[in-house]
CSV table of C-alpha atoms in Angstrom, one decimal:
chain,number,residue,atom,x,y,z
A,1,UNK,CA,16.6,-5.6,0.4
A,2,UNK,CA,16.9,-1.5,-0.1
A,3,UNK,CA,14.0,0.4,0.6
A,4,UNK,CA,11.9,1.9,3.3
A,5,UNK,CA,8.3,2.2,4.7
A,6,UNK,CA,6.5,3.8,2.4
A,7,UNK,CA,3.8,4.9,4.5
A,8,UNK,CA,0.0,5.6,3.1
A,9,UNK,CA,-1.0,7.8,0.6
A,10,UNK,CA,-3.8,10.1,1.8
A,11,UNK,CA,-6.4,8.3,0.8
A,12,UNK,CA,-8.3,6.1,-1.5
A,13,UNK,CA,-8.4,9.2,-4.2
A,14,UNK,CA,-4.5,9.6,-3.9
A,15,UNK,CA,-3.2,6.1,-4.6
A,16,UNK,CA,-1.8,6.3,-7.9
A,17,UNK,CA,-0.9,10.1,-7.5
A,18,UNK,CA,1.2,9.2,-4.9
A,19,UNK,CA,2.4,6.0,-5.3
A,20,UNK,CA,3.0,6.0,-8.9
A,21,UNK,CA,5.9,8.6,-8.6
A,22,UNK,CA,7.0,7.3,-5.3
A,23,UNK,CA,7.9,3.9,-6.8
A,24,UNK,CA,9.4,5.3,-10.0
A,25,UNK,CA,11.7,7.8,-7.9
A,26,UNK,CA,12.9,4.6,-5.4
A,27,UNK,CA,13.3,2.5,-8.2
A,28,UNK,CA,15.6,5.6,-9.8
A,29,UNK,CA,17.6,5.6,-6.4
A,30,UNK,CA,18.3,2.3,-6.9
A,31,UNK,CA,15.5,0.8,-4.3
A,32,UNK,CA,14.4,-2.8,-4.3
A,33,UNK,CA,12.2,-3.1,-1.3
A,34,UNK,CA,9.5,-1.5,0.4
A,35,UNK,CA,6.8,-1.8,3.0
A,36,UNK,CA,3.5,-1.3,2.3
A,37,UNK,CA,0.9,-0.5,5.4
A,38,UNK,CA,-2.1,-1.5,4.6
A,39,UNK,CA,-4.0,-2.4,7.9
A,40,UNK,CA,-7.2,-2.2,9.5
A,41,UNK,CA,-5.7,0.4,12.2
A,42,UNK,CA,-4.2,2.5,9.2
A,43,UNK,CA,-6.2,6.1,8.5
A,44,UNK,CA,-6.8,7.1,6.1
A,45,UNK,CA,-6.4,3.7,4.6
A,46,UNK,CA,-4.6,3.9,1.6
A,47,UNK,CA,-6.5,0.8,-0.2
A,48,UNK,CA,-10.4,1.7,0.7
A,49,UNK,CA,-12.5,4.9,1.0
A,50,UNK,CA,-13.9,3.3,4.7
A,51,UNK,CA,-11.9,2.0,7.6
A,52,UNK,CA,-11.4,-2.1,6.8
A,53,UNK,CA,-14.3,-4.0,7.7
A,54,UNK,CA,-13.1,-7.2,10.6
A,55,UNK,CA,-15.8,-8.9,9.3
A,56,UNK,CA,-15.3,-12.2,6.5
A,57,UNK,CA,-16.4,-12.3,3.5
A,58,UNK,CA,-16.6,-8.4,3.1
A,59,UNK,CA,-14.3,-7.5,0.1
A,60,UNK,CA,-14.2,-3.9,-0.8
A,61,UNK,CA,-13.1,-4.4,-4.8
A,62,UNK,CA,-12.1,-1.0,-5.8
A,63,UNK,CA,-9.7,-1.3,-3.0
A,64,UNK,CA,-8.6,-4.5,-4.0
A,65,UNK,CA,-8.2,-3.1,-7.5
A,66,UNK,CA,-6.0,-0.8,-6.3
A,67,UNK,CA,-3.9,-2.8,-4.0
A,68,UNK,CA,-3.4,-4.7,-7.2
A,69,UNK,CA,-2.7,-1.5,-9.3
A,70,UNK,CA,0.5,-0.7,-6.5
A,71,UNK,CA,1.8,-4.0,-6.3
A,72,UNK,CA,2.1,-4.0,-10.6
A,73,UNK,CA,3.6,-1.0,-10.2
A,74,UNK,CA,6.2,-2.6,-7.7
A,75,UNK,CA,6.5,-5.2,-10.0
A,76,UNK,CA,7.2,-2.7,-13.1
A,77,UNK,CA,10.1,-1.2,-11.3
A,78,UNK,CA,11.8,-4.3,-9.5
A,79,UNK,CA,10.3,-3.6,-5.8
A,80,UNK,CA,9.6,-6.2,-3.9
A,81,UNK,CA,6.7,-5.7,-1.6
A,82,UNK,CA,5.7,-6.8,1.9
A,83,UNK,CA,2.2,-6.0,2.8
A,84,UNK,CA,2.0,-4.8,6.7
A,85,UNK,CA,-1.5,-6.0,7.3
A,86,UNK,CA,-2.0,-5.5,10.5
A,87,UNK,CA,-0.3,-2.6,12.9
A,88,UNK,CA,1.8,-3.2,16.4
A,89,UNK,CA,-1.2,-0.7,17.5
């Protein structure tokens, strides 16, 4: 695997801004890998508009919809993606 961390994106309202164009431009540098963090201790959380509920059975759907949107657009450009749900913090 080639790639690095790509870290979050600023927020809910950023997702696709920034990882749309960071995924084409590592897929154009011949990337094939990157990390995703997308944890509970992650702020702004890239995936949801509040801080990750630790509670089950609490799904947050527009973030799930976008967690799916990224990982298509992994898929698209030939990135595999590991998910880094939960931080060493």
């Amino acid at each position: 695997p080639v790639g690095p961390d790509l870290s979050w994106s600023g927020g809910a309202n950023t997702t696709k801004s920034f990882y749309g164009p960071a995924l084409a431009a590592l897929a154009a540098a011949k990337s094939n890998y990157v990390r995703l963090w997308a944890g509970p201790s992650v702020t702004p959380n890239p995936f949801s508009d509040t801080q990750l509920q630790r509670t089950l059975g609490r799904v947050d759907s527009a973030a799930a919809a976008r967690m799916d949107w990224v990982l298509e657009q992994c898929n698209a450009h030939g990135i595999r993606a590991l998910l880094a749900l939960e931080s060493y913090k």
